[in-house]
Every structure is written in structure tokens, then in C-alpha cells.
Coordinates of C-alpha atoms and ligand atoms in Angstrom, one line a residue:
M1 CA -5.3 73.6 27.8
S2 CA -6.3 70.4 26.0
R3 CA -3.6 68.0 25.1
Y4 CA -5.7 67.0 22.0
P5 CA -5.7 68.6 18.5
E6 CA -8.9 70.3 17.2
S7 CA -8.8 68.3 14.0
V8 CA -7.0 65.4 12.4
D9 CA -7.5 63.3 9.3
V10 CA -8.1 60.0 11.0
V11 CA -9.0 59.1 14.6
I12 CA -8.4 55.5 15.8
V13 CA -10.1 54.3 18.9
G14 CA -8.3 51.6 20.8
S15 CA -4.6 50.6 20.6
G16 CA -4.8 46.8 20.5
P17 CA -3.4 44.9 17.4
A18 CA -6.4 46.0 15.3
G19 CA -6.1 49.7 16.0
A20 CA -2.3 49.5 15.7
T21 CA -2.7 48.0 12.2
Y22 CA -4.5 51.1 11.0
A23 CA -1.8 53.3 12.5
R24 CA 0.9 51.2 10.7
I25 CA -0.7 51.0 7.3
L26 CA -1.6 54.7 7.3
S27 CA 2.0 55.5 8.4
E28 CA 3.3 53.5 5.5
E29 CA 0.8 54.4 2.8
A30 CA -0.5 57.9 3.8
P31 CA 2.4 59.4 5.8
D32 CA 1.0 62.9 5.3
A33 CA -2.2 62.1 7.0
V34 CA -2.6 63.4 10.6
V35 CA -3.6 60.5 12.8
A36 CA -4.6 60.5 16.5
L37 CA -5.1 57.2 18.4
F38 CA -7.1 57.4 21.6
E39 CA -6.7 54.6 24.2
V40 CA -8.8 54.6 27.4
G41 CA -6.1 52.7 29.4
P42 CA -2.7 53.7 30.5
T43 CA 0.7 53.0 28.9
V44 CA 2.1 50.0 30.8
S45 CA 5.1 48.9 28.8
D46 CA 7.9 50.3 26.7
P47 CA 7.8 50.8 23.8
P48 CA 4.1 51.5 24.1
G49 CA 2.0 48.4 23.4
A50 CA 4.8 46.0 24.1
H51 CA 3.9 42.6 25.5
V52 CA 4.1 42.5 29.3
K53 CA 5.8 39.1 29.1
N54 CA 8.8 40.9 27.8
I55 CA 9.2 42.7 31.1
E56 CA 11.9 40.7 32.8
D57 CA 11.3 41.8 36.4
P58 CA 8.3 39.8 37.8
A59 CA 7.2 42.6 40.1
A60 CA 7.3 45.2 37.3
R61 CA 5.4 42.7 35.1
S62 CA 2.6 42.3 37.7
I63 CA 2.3 46.0 38.1
A64 CA 1.8 46.3 34.3
Q65 CA -0.8 43.6 34.4
E66 CA -2.7 45.2 37.2
R67 CA -2.7 48.6 35.5
S68 CA -4.3 46.9 32.5
E69 CA -7.2 45.6 34.5
G70 CA -9.4 48.8 34.7
P71 CA -12.1 48.4 37.3
G72 CA -10.9 44.8 38.1
A73 CA -7.4 45.9 39.1
G74 CA -6.2 44.0 42.2
A75 CA -8.9 41.2 42.0
D76 CA -7.7 37.6 42.2
T77 CA -6.9 36.1 38.9
V78 CA -6.6 32.6 37.5
S79 CA -3.0 32.5 38.4
S80 CA -3.7 31.2 41.8
P81 CA -3.4 27.4 41.7
G82 CA -6.6 25.6 41.2
A83 CA -8.5 28.8 40.6
V84 CA -10.3 27.7 37.4
T85 CA -11.4 24.2 38.6
S86 CA -12.7 25.8 41.8
G87 CA -15.5 27.3 39.6
Q88 CA -14.9 30.8 40.7
R89 CA -15.2 33.6 38.1
R90 CA -11.7 34.9 37.7
A91 CA -9.9 36.8 35.0
R92 CA -6.5 36.1 33.5
P93 CA -3.7 38.5 34.6
G94 CA -4.0 41.7 32.6
T95 CA -7.7 41.3 32.0
Y96 CA -10.9 42.0 34.0
L97 CA -14.3 40.5 34.0
L98 CA -17.7 42.0 33.0
E99 CA -19.1 42.3 36.5
E100 CA -22.8 42.6 35.6
G101 CA -24.8 41.6 32.5
F102 CA -22.8 38.5 31.7
Q103 CA -25.7 36.1 32.0
E104 CA -29.4 36.5 31.6
P105 CA -31.9 34.2 33.4
G106 CA -32.3 30.9 31.6
E107 CA -29.4 31.6 29.3
D108 CA -25.8 30.3 29.2
G109 CA -24.3 33.7 29.1
M110 CA -20.6 34.4 29.1
P111 CA -19.6 34.2 32.8
V112 CA -15.9 35.0 32.1
A113 CA -16.3 37.6 29.4
A114 CA -13.2 39.8 29.8
F115 CA -11.4 43.0 28.7
S116 CA -8.1 44.7 28.9
S117 CA -7.7 48.5 29.1
N118 CA -4.2 49.5 28.4
V119 CA -2.0 50.6 25.5
G120 CA -1.7 47.4 23.5
G121 CA -5.1 46.0 24.7
M122 CA -5.2 42.3 25.1
G123 CA -2.3 42.2 22.6
A124 CA 0.0 43.0 25.5
H125 CA -1.2 39.8 27.3
W126 CA -2.0 37.3 24.6
T127 CA -0.4 34.0 23.7
G128 CA 0.4 35.0 20.2
A129 CA -1.1 32.0 18.4
C130 CA -1.7 33.1 14.8
P131 CA -3.2 30.2 12.8
R132 CA -4.9 30.8 9.5
P133 CA -8.6 30.2 9.1
G134 CA -9.5 27.1 7.0
G135 CA -12.6 25.7 5.3
S136 CA -15.8 27.4 6.5
E137 CA -13.8 29.6 8.9
R138 CA -12.7 31.6 5.8
I139 CA -14.5 34.6 4.5
A140 CA -15.6 33.4 1.1
F141 CA -16.4 36.9 -0.3
L142 CA -12.8 38.2 0.2
P143 CA -10.7 37.0 -2.8
D144 CA -7.7 38.7 -1.4
L145 CA -7.9 37.0 2.0
D146 CA -4.5 35.1 1.7
D147 CA -2.6 38.3 0.7
L148 CA -4.2 40.1 3.7
L149 CA -3.2 37.2 6.0
D150 CA 0.4 37.5 4.7
E151 CA 0.3 41.2 5.6
G152 CA -1.0 40.2 9.0
D153 CA 1.9 37.8 9.5
R154 CA 4.3 40.7 8.5
L155 CA 2.7 43.2 10.9
L156 CA 2.5 40.7 13.8
G157 CA 6.0 39.3 13.3
V158 CA 4.7 35.8 13.0
T159 CA 7.3 32.9 13.0
T160 CA 7.1 29.1 13.2
D161 CA 10.5 28.2 14.4
A162 CA 10.9 29.9 17.8
F163 CA 10.4 26.7 19.7
D164 CA 12.2 24.3 17.5
S165 CA 14.7 23.4 20.2
A166 CA 12.0 22.7 22.8
P167 CA 12.2 19.1 24.0
F168 CA 9.8 16.6 22.5
T169 CA 8.1 19.2 20.2
A170 CA 8.9 17.1 17.1
L171 CA 7.8 14.0 18.8
V172 CA 4.4 15.5 19.8
R173 CA 3.9 16.6 16.2
E174 CA 4.9 13.3 14.8
R175 CA 2.5 11.4 17.1
L176 CA -0.4 13.7 16.3
A177 CA 0.3 13.7 12.6
A178 CA 0.4 9.9 12.5
A179 CA -3.1 9.9 14.0
L180 CA -4.7 12.8 12.2
D181 CA -3.1 13.7 8.9
D182 CA -4.5 10.9 6.7
G183 CA -6.8 12.6 4.1
R184 CA -6.1 16.1 5.2
P185 CA -4.8 18.6 2.6
P186 CA -1.3 19.9 3.3
A187 CA -2.5 23.2 4.8
Q188 CA -4.7 21.4 7.3
R189 CA -2.2 18.9 8.5
V190 CA -0.6 18.9 12.0
Q191 CA 2.2 21.5 12.0
R192 CA 4.1 24.0 14.1
M193 CA 1.8 26.7 15.4
P194 CA 2.5 30.1 13.8
L195 CA 3.3 32.4 16.7
A196 CA 3.8 36.2 17.1
V197 CA 7.1 35.7 18.8
H198 CA 10.8 35.8 17.8
R199 CA 14.1 35.0 19.4
R200 CA 16.6 37.7 19.9
D201 CA 20.3 37.1 19.1
D202 CA 20.9 36.3 22.8
G203 CA 18.3 33.6 22.6
R204 CA 15.6 35.4 24.6
L205 CA 12.0 35.1 23.4
V206 CA 10.3 38.4 22.4
W207 CA 6.5 38.4 22.2
S208 CA 4.8 40.6 19.7
G209 CA 2.4 43.2 21.0
S210 CA 1.0 46.3 19.4
D211 CA 4.6 47.8 19.5
V212 CA 5.6 45.3 16.8
V213 CA 2.4 46.1 14.8
F214 CA 3.1 49.9 15.1
G215 CA 6.7 49.3 14.1
D216 CA 9.3 51.9 13.4
A217 CA 7.2 53.3 10.6
T218 CA 4.5 54.5 13.1
R219 CA 6.9 55.5 15.8
A220 CA 8.9 57.6 13.3
N221 CA 5.8 59.2 11.8
P222 CA 5.6 62.8 13.0
N223 CA 1.9 62.9 12.0
F224 CA 0.9 60.1 14.3
T225 CA 0.2 60.6 18.0
L226 CA -1.1 58.1 20.6
Y227 CA -3.1 59.6 23.5
D228 CA -3.5 57.2 26.4
E229 CA -6.0 57.5 29.2
S230 CA -8.5 58.9 26.7
L231 CA -12.0 57.5 26.5
V232 CA -13.9 58.0 23.2
T233 CA -17.4 58.5 24.3
R234 CA -19.0 58.8 20.9
V235 CA -18.4 59.2 17.2
L236 CA -19.7 62.4 15.8
L237 CA -21.6 62.4 12.5
D238 CA -22.4 65.2 10.1
G239 CA -25.1 64.4 7.6
G240 CA -24.7 60.8 8.5
R241 CA -21.0 60.8 7.7
A242 CA -18.0 60.6 10.2
S243 CA -17.0 64.0 11.4
G244 CA -14.9 63.3 14.5
V245 CA -15.2 62.1 18.1
E246 CA -16.0 63.2 21.5
V247 CA -13.2 62.2 23.9
R248 CA -12.9 62.4 27.6
D249 CA -9.4 63.1 29.0
R250 CA -9.3 60.7 32.0
R251 CA -6.5 62.7 33.5
T252 CA -8.6 65.8 33.8
G253 CA -12.1 64.5 33.4
E254 CA -12.7 67.1 30.6
L255 CA -14.7 66.3 27.4
H256 CA -13.3 67.5 24.1
T257 CA -14.2 67.3 20.4
V258 CA -11.7 66.3 17.8
R259 CA -12.8 66.6 14.2
A260 CA -11.8 63.9 11.7
W261 CA -12.6 62.7 8.2
F262 CA -12.4 59.1 9.2
V263 CA -13.0 57.4 12.5
V264 CA -11.8 53.8 13.1
V265 CA -13.4 52.1 16.1
A266 CA -11.1 49.2 17.2
A267 CA -12.2 49.0 20.9
D268 CA -12.6 45.2 21.1
A269 CA -15.5 43.0 20.1
L270 CA -17.7 44.1 23.0
R271 CA -16.8 47.8 23.3
T272 CA -16.7 48.6 19.5
P273 CA -20.5 48.1 19.3
Q274 CA -20.8 50.0 22.6
V275 CA -19.1 53.1 21.0
L276 CA -21.4 52.8 18.0
W277 CA -24.5 52.5 20.1
A278 CA -23.4 55.5 22.2
S279 CA -23.1 57.4 19.0
G280 CA -26.6 56.6 17.8
I281 CA -25.3 54.3 15.1
R282 CA -27.6 51.4 15.7
P283 CA -28.1 49.1 12.7
D284 CA -30.2 45.9 13.3
A285 CA -27.1 43.7 13.2
L286 CA -25.2 45.7 15.9
G287 CA -24.0 43.4 18.6
R288 CA -25.7 40.4 17.1
M289 CA -24.3 37.0 16.0
L290 CA -22.0 37.3 18.9
N291 CA -19.9 34.2 19.1
D292 CA -17.1 32.8 21.2
Q293 CA -15.3 29.4 21.1
T294 CA -16.2 26.8 23.6
Q295 CA -13.0 25.2 24.8
T296 CA -12.1 21.9 26.3
V297 CA -8.6 21.2 27.8
Y298 CA -6.7 18.2 29.0
A299 CA -3.2 17.2 29.8
T300 CA -1.1 14.1 29.0
R301 CA 2.4 13.0 29.9
I302 CA 5.0 11.5 27.7
R303 CA 5.9 8.5 29.8
D304 CA 8.5 7.0 27.5
A305 CA 10.3 10.3 27.8
E306 CA 13.5 8.7 29.1
S307 CA 14.0 6.7 25.9
V308 CA 13.2 9.6 23.6
A309 CA 14.6 12.5 25.6
P310 CA 16.8 14.9 23.7
A311 CA 20.3 15.5 25.2
G312 CA 20.2 17.5 28.4
A313 CA 16.5 17.2 28.8
S314 CA 16.2 14.5 31.4
G315 CA 16.2 14.2 35.1
S316 CA 15.3 17.6 36.4
T317 CA 12.1 18.3 38.2
A318 CA 9.8 21.0 37.1
E319 CA 8.6 23.3 39.9
G320 CA 5.2 24.6 40.6
D321 CA 1.7 24.1 39.5
V322 CA -0.1 25.8 36.7
G323 CA -3.9 26.3 36.4
V324 CA -5.8 24.1 33.9
D325 CA -6.5 27.4 32.2
E326 CA -2.8 27.9 31.5
I327 CA -2.8 24.8 29.3
V328 CA -4.0 26.9 26.4
D329 CA -3.1 30.4 27.3
G330 CA -0.1 32.0 28.8
A331 CA 2.1 29.3 30.3
I332 CA 4.4 29.1 27.3
S333 CA 8.0 28.7 28.3
E334 CA 11.3 27.6 26.8
Q335 CA 10.0 24.0 27.2
S336 CA 6.9 24.7 25.2
G337 CA 6.8 23.5 21.7
V338 CA 3.4 24.6 20.3
T339 CA 1.7 22.4 17.8
W340 CA -1.3 23.3 15.7
V341 CA -4.1 20.9 14.8
P342 CA -6.0 22.9 12.1
F343 CA -9.8 23.1 12.0
T344 CA -11.5 21.2 9.2
D345 CA -15.2 21.1 8.3
E346 CA -15.1 17.4 9.0
V347 CA -13.3 17.6 12.3
P348 CA -14.6 21.0 13.4
F349 CA -12.1 21.8 16.2
H350 CA -9.0 24.0 16.3
G351 CA -6.3 22.3 18.4
Q352 CA -3.5 24.0 20.3
V353 CA -1.1 21.6 21.9
M354 CA 1.9 22.7 24.0
Q355 CA 4.4 21.4 26.4
L356 CA 4.1 22.8 29.9
D357 CA 6.7 23.7 32.5
A358 CA 4.8 21.7 35.1
S359 CA 1.7 19.5 35.4
P360 CA -1.7 21.1 35.8
I361 CA -2.2 18.5 38.5
P362 CA 0.4 18.2 41.2
L363 CA 2.4 15.0 40.7
A364 CA 4.1 13.0 43.4
D365 CA 7.4 14.2 44.8
D366 CA 9.1 11.0 43.9
D367 CA 7.9 11.2 40.3
P368 CA 10.2 13.8 38.7
V369 CA 8.9 15.5 35.5
V370 CA 11.2 15.6 32.5
P371 CA 11.0 19.1 31.1
G372 CA 8.7 19.2 28.1
S373 CA 7.1 15.8 28.8
I374 CA 3.8 17.3 30.2
V375 CA 1.7 18.2 27.3
G376 CA -1.4 20.5 27.5
L377 CA -4.1 20.1 24.8
G378 CA -6.8 22.5 24.0
L379 CA -9.6 22.1 21.5
F380 CA -11.7 25.2 20.5
C381 CA -15.1 24.7 18.8
A382 CA -16.8 27.0 16.3
K383 CA -20.2 28.4 17.4
D384 CA -23.5 27.7 15.7
L385 CA -24.2 31.3 14.8
Q386 CA -27.5 32.7 16.1
W387 CA -29.1 36.2 15.5
D388 CA -30.3 36.3 19.1
D389 CA -26.8 35.8 20.6
R390 CA -25.9 39.4 21.2
V391 CA -24.4 42.1 23.3
A392 CA -27.0 44.7 24.0
F393 CA -26.6 48.1 25.6
S394 CA -28.6 50.2 28.0
D395 CA -29.7 53.8 27.5
D396 CA -30.1 54.2 31.3
E397 CA -27.4 52.2 33.0
Q398 CA -23.7 52.9 32.7
D399 CA -20.5 50.9 33.1
W400 CA -17.5 51.9 35.2
Y401 CA -16.3 54.2 32.4
G402 CA -19.7 55.9 32.1
M403 CA -20.5 54.1 28.8
P404 CA -23.8 52.3 28.0
A405 CA -23.9 49.2 30.2
L406 CA -23.5 45.8 28.4
R407 CA -25.8 42.9 28.7
I408 CA -24.9 39.6 27.1
H409 CA -27.5 37.3 25.7
Y410 CA -25.9 34.0 24.8
R411 CA -27.0 30.4 24.4
L412 CA -25.4 27.2 23.3
T413 CA -27.6 25.4 20.7
D414 CA -28.0 21.6 20.6
R415 CA -25.5 21.6 17.8
D416 CA -23.0 23.5 20.0
R417 CA -23.4 20.9 22.7
A418 CA -23.0 18.0 20.3
V419 CA -19.8 19.5 18.9
L420 CA -18.5 20.1 22.4
E421 CA -19.2 16.5 23.3
R422 CA -17.3 15.4 20.2
A423 CA -14.4 17.6 21.1
Q424 CA -14.3 16.2 24.7
A425 CA -14.1 12.6 23.2
E426 CA -11.6 13.7 20.6
I427 CA -9.3 15.3 23.1
V428 CA -9.1 12.1 25.2
E429 CA -8.0 10.2 22.1
L430 CA -5.4 12.8 21.3
A431 CA -4.1 12.7 24.9
K432 CA -3.7 9.0 24.5
V433 CA -1.9 9.3 21.1
V434 CA 0.7 11.7 22.7
G435 CA 1.2 10.1 26.1
E436 CA -0.7 9.0 29.2
P437 CA -3.6 11.2 30.1
I438 CA -3.4 13.0 33.4
G439 CA -6.6 13.2 35.4
D440 CA -9.9 11.5 34.8
R441 CA -11.5 13.6 32.1
P442 CA -11.0 16.9 30.2
F443 CA -12.0 20.2 31.7
T444 CA -14.5 22.4 29.8
M445 CA -13.8 26.1 30.3
P446 CA -16.5 28.5 31.4
L447 CA -18.1 30.4 28.5
G448 CA -16.1 33.5 27.5
A449 CA -12.8 32.0 28.5
S450 CA -11.4 31.8 25.0
L451 CA -11.4 35.7 24.9
H452 CA -12.2 35.3 21.1
Y453 CA -15.5 37.2 21.0
Q454 CA -16.5 37.7 17.4
G455 CA -19.4 38.8 15.1
S456 CA -20.7 41.8 17.0
V457 CA -19.9 44.3 14.2
R458 CA -19.7 41.7 11.4
M459 CA -18.7 42.3 7.9
G460 CA -21.1 41.5 5.0
E461 CA -20.7 41.3 1.3
T462 CA -23.8 43.5 0.9
D463 CA -25.9 45.7 3.1
D464 CA -28.6 43.1 3.6
G465 CA -29.4 44.0 7.2
R466 CA -27.4 41.0 8.6
S467 CA -24.1 42.8 8.8
V468 CA -22.7 46.1 10.2
C469 CA -19.9 46.9 7.8
S470 CA -18.7 46.4 4.2
P471 CA -15.8 44.2 3.1
D472 CA -13.6 47.3 3.7
S473 CA -14.9 47.4 7.3
E474 CA -16.8 50.7 6.6
V475 CA -20.0 50.9 8.6
W476 CA -22.9 50.7 6.1
A477 CA -25.0 53.1 8.1
A478 CA -22.2 55.7 8.7
P479 CA -19.8 56.3 5.8
G480 CA -16.3 57.3 7.1
V481 CA -16.7 55.2 10.2
F482 CA -14.7 52.0 10.2
V483 CA -14.8 49.1 12.7
A484 CA -11.9 46.8 13.5
G485 CA -11.1 43.8 15.7
N486 CA -12.5 40.3 16.1
G487 CA -16.1 41.6 16.1
V488 CA -15.7 42.2 12.3
I489 CA -15.2 38.5 11.5
P490 CA -18.5 37.2 10.1
T491 CA -17.7 33.5 10.0
A492 CA -17.8 31.0 12.9
T493 CA -14.1 30.4 13.5
A494 CA -12.5 27.9 15.9
C495 CA -9.0 29.2 15.4
N496 CA -7.5 32.1 17.3
P497 CA -8.8 35.2 15.5
T498 CA -6.3 38.0 15.9
L499 CA -4.3 37.3 12.7
T500 CA -7.6 37.4 10.8
S501 CA -8.7 40.6 12.5
V502 CA -5.4 42.2 11.6
A503 CA -5.7 41.0 8.0
L504 CA -9.2 42.7 7.8
A505 CA -7.8 45.8 9.4
V506 CA -5.1 45.9 6.7
K507 CA -7.8 46.0 4.0
G508 CA -9.8 48.8 5.8
A509 CA -6.6 50.9 6.3
K510 CA -5.6 50.6 2.7
R511 CA -9.1 51.8 1.7
I512 CA -8.7 54.9 4.0
A513 CA -5.2 55.5 2.6
S514 CA -6.5 55.4 -1.0
D515 CA -9.5 57.7 -0.1
L516 CA -7.1 60.2 1.5
A517 CA -4.9 60.1 -1.6
A518 CA -8.0 60.9 -3.8
H519 CA -9.1 63.7 -1.5
Ligands
FAD1 P1 -7.9 44.7 22.1 O1 -6.5 44.1 22.0 O2 -8.8 44.2 23.2 O3 -7.8 46.3 22.2 C1 -8.9 47.1 22.3 C2 -8.5 48.4 23.0 O4 -9.5 49.3 22.9 C3 -8.2 48.2 24.5 O5 -6.9 48.6 24.8 C4 -9.3 49.1 25.2 O6 -8.8 49.7 26.3 C5 -9.5 50.1 24.1 N1 -10.8 50.8 24.2 C6 -12.0 50.2 24.4 N2 -13.0 51.1 24.5 C7 -12.4 52.3 24.3 C8 -12.9 53.6 24.2 N3 -14.3 53.9 24.3 N4 -12.1 54.7 24.0 C9 -10.7 54.4 23.9 N5 -10.2 53.1 23.9 C10 -11.1 52.1 24.1 N6 -5.7 35.8 20.3 C11 -5.1 35.1 19.4 O7 -5.4 35.2 18.2 N7 -4.2 34.1 19.7 C12 -3.9 33.9 21.0 O8 -3.0 33.0 21.2 C13 -4.5 34.6 22.0 N8 -4.2 34.4 23.3 C14 -4.7 35.2 24.2 C15 -4.3 35.0 25.6 C16 -4.7 35.9 26.5 C17 -4.2 35.7 28.0 C18 -5.5 37.1 26.2 C19 -5.9 38.1 27.2 C20 -5.9 37.2 24.9 C21 -5.6 36.3 23.9 N9 -6.0 36.4 22.6 C22 -5.4 35.6 21.6 C23 -6.9 37.4 22.2 C24 -6.2 38.6 21.5 O9 -5.4 39.3 22.5 C25 -7.2 39.6 20.9 O10 -7.9 38.8 19.9 C26 -6.7 40.8 20.4 O11 -5.9 41.6 21.3 C27 -7.8 41.7 19.8 O12 -7.3 42.9 19.3 P2 -8.1 44.2 19.3 O13 -7.2 45.3 18.8 O14 -9.3 44.0 18.4 O15 -8.7 44.4 20.8

């Protein structure tokens, strides 16, 4: 007996923040619609989709991370000290790397392109930074973008005050603001980073994952069902329009057909085009204009900490060593204020600055670290978009799941290299503004490390052959099929993209809800 229904109104493929957004908006605005969400990975947290950082027991947390790592489960990750600087290709905990096809001869490739396969997707492992796009990062043909971003904030539970009590956070912000704010409009000045996190009444931090996006509205919806360990192998079309999906039950290996009026593919920026390709939906722009954010990181130390230390924040020694990689992702603790230096077209970097528990470089034993005084800086650069940068798929070779194998074609242009060089110089200046730089020079992350792959199923204002979907995220070539996630973003962004993807998913979900109402 199949555990799947024969037909539903809407199928959602993928349970990361983008897929969860469709489930939530449909639960709120079309509660009578029958919705099935298929997720290839297992459920690793409770409630389903919850961030694994909320799992208190470290052993249980690492099991949840490992179960999210698909074919990479058990491989070494960047968590081991020095792993990133050693030059080895390693994934972050909870993610796994593309093993083949990440770099073509003579190209830069994306050596650390990564995925998560679990209920909640990468949203069960992310840092939760939710800045808004500014300047050329914004999608000019969406007049309602700000309203959609507000909805994104609501769904992701974004706050700005969770770290207000972290030591030195105000000081870091003041120092950066004094150096950078002159001439910037208010929205683009140095400020607290909006984060998908909140504090419980007992003071504990709770990180938002897809569970927060689903919300009670989805969990209480009797017409919504999430099926984990279910691989959607292709979208079915009837007369060119969505008619359902083919889905493989990974528990039994059996293949089933589920009919649907609408299919939303929210399978991340590399696998959403994979599902379309496997379905024979192959517009020219599919997989193209692929872009990621080059990223340079550095650390600095507030040396005059003693004189400016808040009460109770001096004297103790932080334990341990974090990887350079952790400067921008994942090492947030109680000591971490997170400061945002917004992107502008004139200064084309997005800055994420946060206090670390420990130094990325081991400090001398007789040199105790004041909590919060080691500050990690990360600058992300927007890509110079190129048609030839793309994820391509094979009709002959298959990946570990049996889907068309991926091959990434990716090059940095001269402009990309010039912007990166400028970022490397800028980050040294910022490190000096905040404190005393640690280490000789900034570290530039291997390509793919930002995990912010975009553009592969990009949105366009019109069907001009340069885009895959409409402003509502409906695939031009396949009515009734919607795409979601960072791949939909058509602009070159430097800021973390999830809030924007969720905002775009809100728009698509509202369109489906209104079509269902008119049905
Ligand atoms: P995902 O969350 O990747 O979910 C896609 C889901 O689709 C996966 O669960 C996958 O298993 C499933 N799937 C794929 N193919 C199929 C198929 N054929 N059938 C069924 N299911 C399928 N972003 C930010 O904006 N800010 C940050 O601070 C930030 N920090 C990060 C830190 C880390 C360590 C990581 C790992 C990521 C971070 N990101 C951050 C990126 C962020 O997590 C992603 O942008 C976000 O999760 C994308 O959401 P999504 O729903 O599009 O895709």
C-alpha cells in the first residue's frame, strides 16, 4: 500500500524555508486545498524542520547533522580545527559536497558547492542572517517587494534585538558606523543584523528553521501532509501544464504517481533545475546565470577591551579554536553580537560582523581572551552575472539519488576579481577600525562556500528567453509549475538571500491561493 494520496491540489517539492513558505501561505489563505509536501531527506528534528542548533544534547545534534548529509554522511566537516585553511574540500556540518562535476577544466568551478537533504533543508543548519537587499540587489520589476519582505520577516520570525546584551556589540557597531555611515541613506547604514532567532522567556536562543515558517497554521491544517524520505523524480505535464509528480518512496524504493493542479519545486538552487530538466522542462535559461557570492573573512581583536568592558565581561578565557569558516557561519553564541554592513552600489559588499567565542587563530595561553572581544568579519561580493555560468545536467550519468548528474560551469570575471581585491583591502581597514587585526591577511573562501547559489531558475519580468519564471514564480514554459528558493532571484546579490527567497515564495503562494479560489 502506498503511503501517498492519488491526487491533491498542490504538490510542494522540498521542505526548506522556500517550500515551507508555500505550505504556510496556502494553509492561511487556501485552507481547503489538499497539499502534499515531498522531501527526499529524513526528519531530523522536532517539530519537523526545526533548527538543529536548538537540540541541546551535542550528541543528538551531531546525529541530526549527519542524517542531513545524504551521501556525505560521516565525512569530515569544517568543524575540525584548521580544516578550511588546510585547503581540503570539506562541508559544513549538516551539509554535503558535490563530489563530481564541481569544476570543469580551465574554469574556477565551485569546489565546495553543497546541499542538505533533510526536513527543513539548509534552513535546519543556517545562521539565520536576514538582511534586506538594497540598491541593485533589489528586483526592480516587483513594486510590492517591501511588503513581501515584511511577510518574509513574519514567516521567518526575524528579530534584531536577540543579542543586545552581548558584550561589545554596541561598541563594534559604533566603530564601524563612525567609519562607514557618512553619506549612506538610513537603510544602508551600519546596524544590527536582522536574524531569524528569538529568545525564550528563560533566555535561551531559539533559531528559526522551517518549523517556524510552517507555524501552527500549517501544523494544524488537516489538509496538509509532509512526506519525508520521498524523492520527486519528475514533474508530470498534461498538454504542457502541471498535472502531478512522480515520486519515489525511499523507504520502499517504489515509484508512485500523485496528480496535482499545481506543483511547486523548492528543491534548492541546484536541484530545482535538476527536477525541471528530468521532467523535460528545459527552457534556454534553465540553470544559467548561476551565481554565488565570493567571500573574504578576517578577524580582529578589541584590545582596549578592559577599559570598555561591560560589567561581568572581563577576565575569563574563552576555550577552543574555531575554523576561519566559522567567522561568518555558525559559530554564533551568547557572546556574538551580529552587525550588518549593508551593500551599496558604491561599496559593493555585504558585511557580516560578529563576536566569536574564541579566536580563529590560537592565542597564547598567557593572553586571556575577554568574551566578545574577538570579532570575525566577513565580506560577501555580488557576482558579475554571466550567461555561461551554469549548472548543466546529464542525460546519461546519474547522481547518488538517481537524478541527472550535475556539472557546474563557473568562472570569475576580471570584474569579479577586482571587486574581490577591493573587498580584501576593505576588510583589513574594517578590522583596524574595530580593533587589532589577527593574522597577516584576510582569508578568501573557496568558491561555493557562501551556500548562496542563485539565478538558476531566475525570475523575469517577461518571457524574453533570459528567465525561467514569471514574477509570480510560475515557469513560463510549464503553466502550473512554480519554482522557489534562491535560484529564483534574478539580481546579483551580496546579501544573504533566504529572506528574499521567502518573500518571492510568498508572492507565488498567494497566486496559487487566488487561482484555487477562482477554480
Ligand atoms: P533548502 O533549504 O536547501 O531546501 C531544499 C530541500 O529540497 C532540501 O531539504 C532537499 O533535500 C529537498 N530536495 C531536493 N531535491 C529534492 C527532490 N527531488 N525531491 C524531494 N526533495 C528534494 N542563508 C541566509 O540567508 N542567511 C544565513 O545566515 C545563512 N547561513 C547559512 C549557514 C549554513 C551553515 C548553511 C548550511 C546555510 C546558510 N544559509 C544562509 C543558506 C540558507 O540555509 C538557504 O538559503 C536556504 O535554506 C534555502 O532555502 P530553500 O528552501 O530554497 O532550500
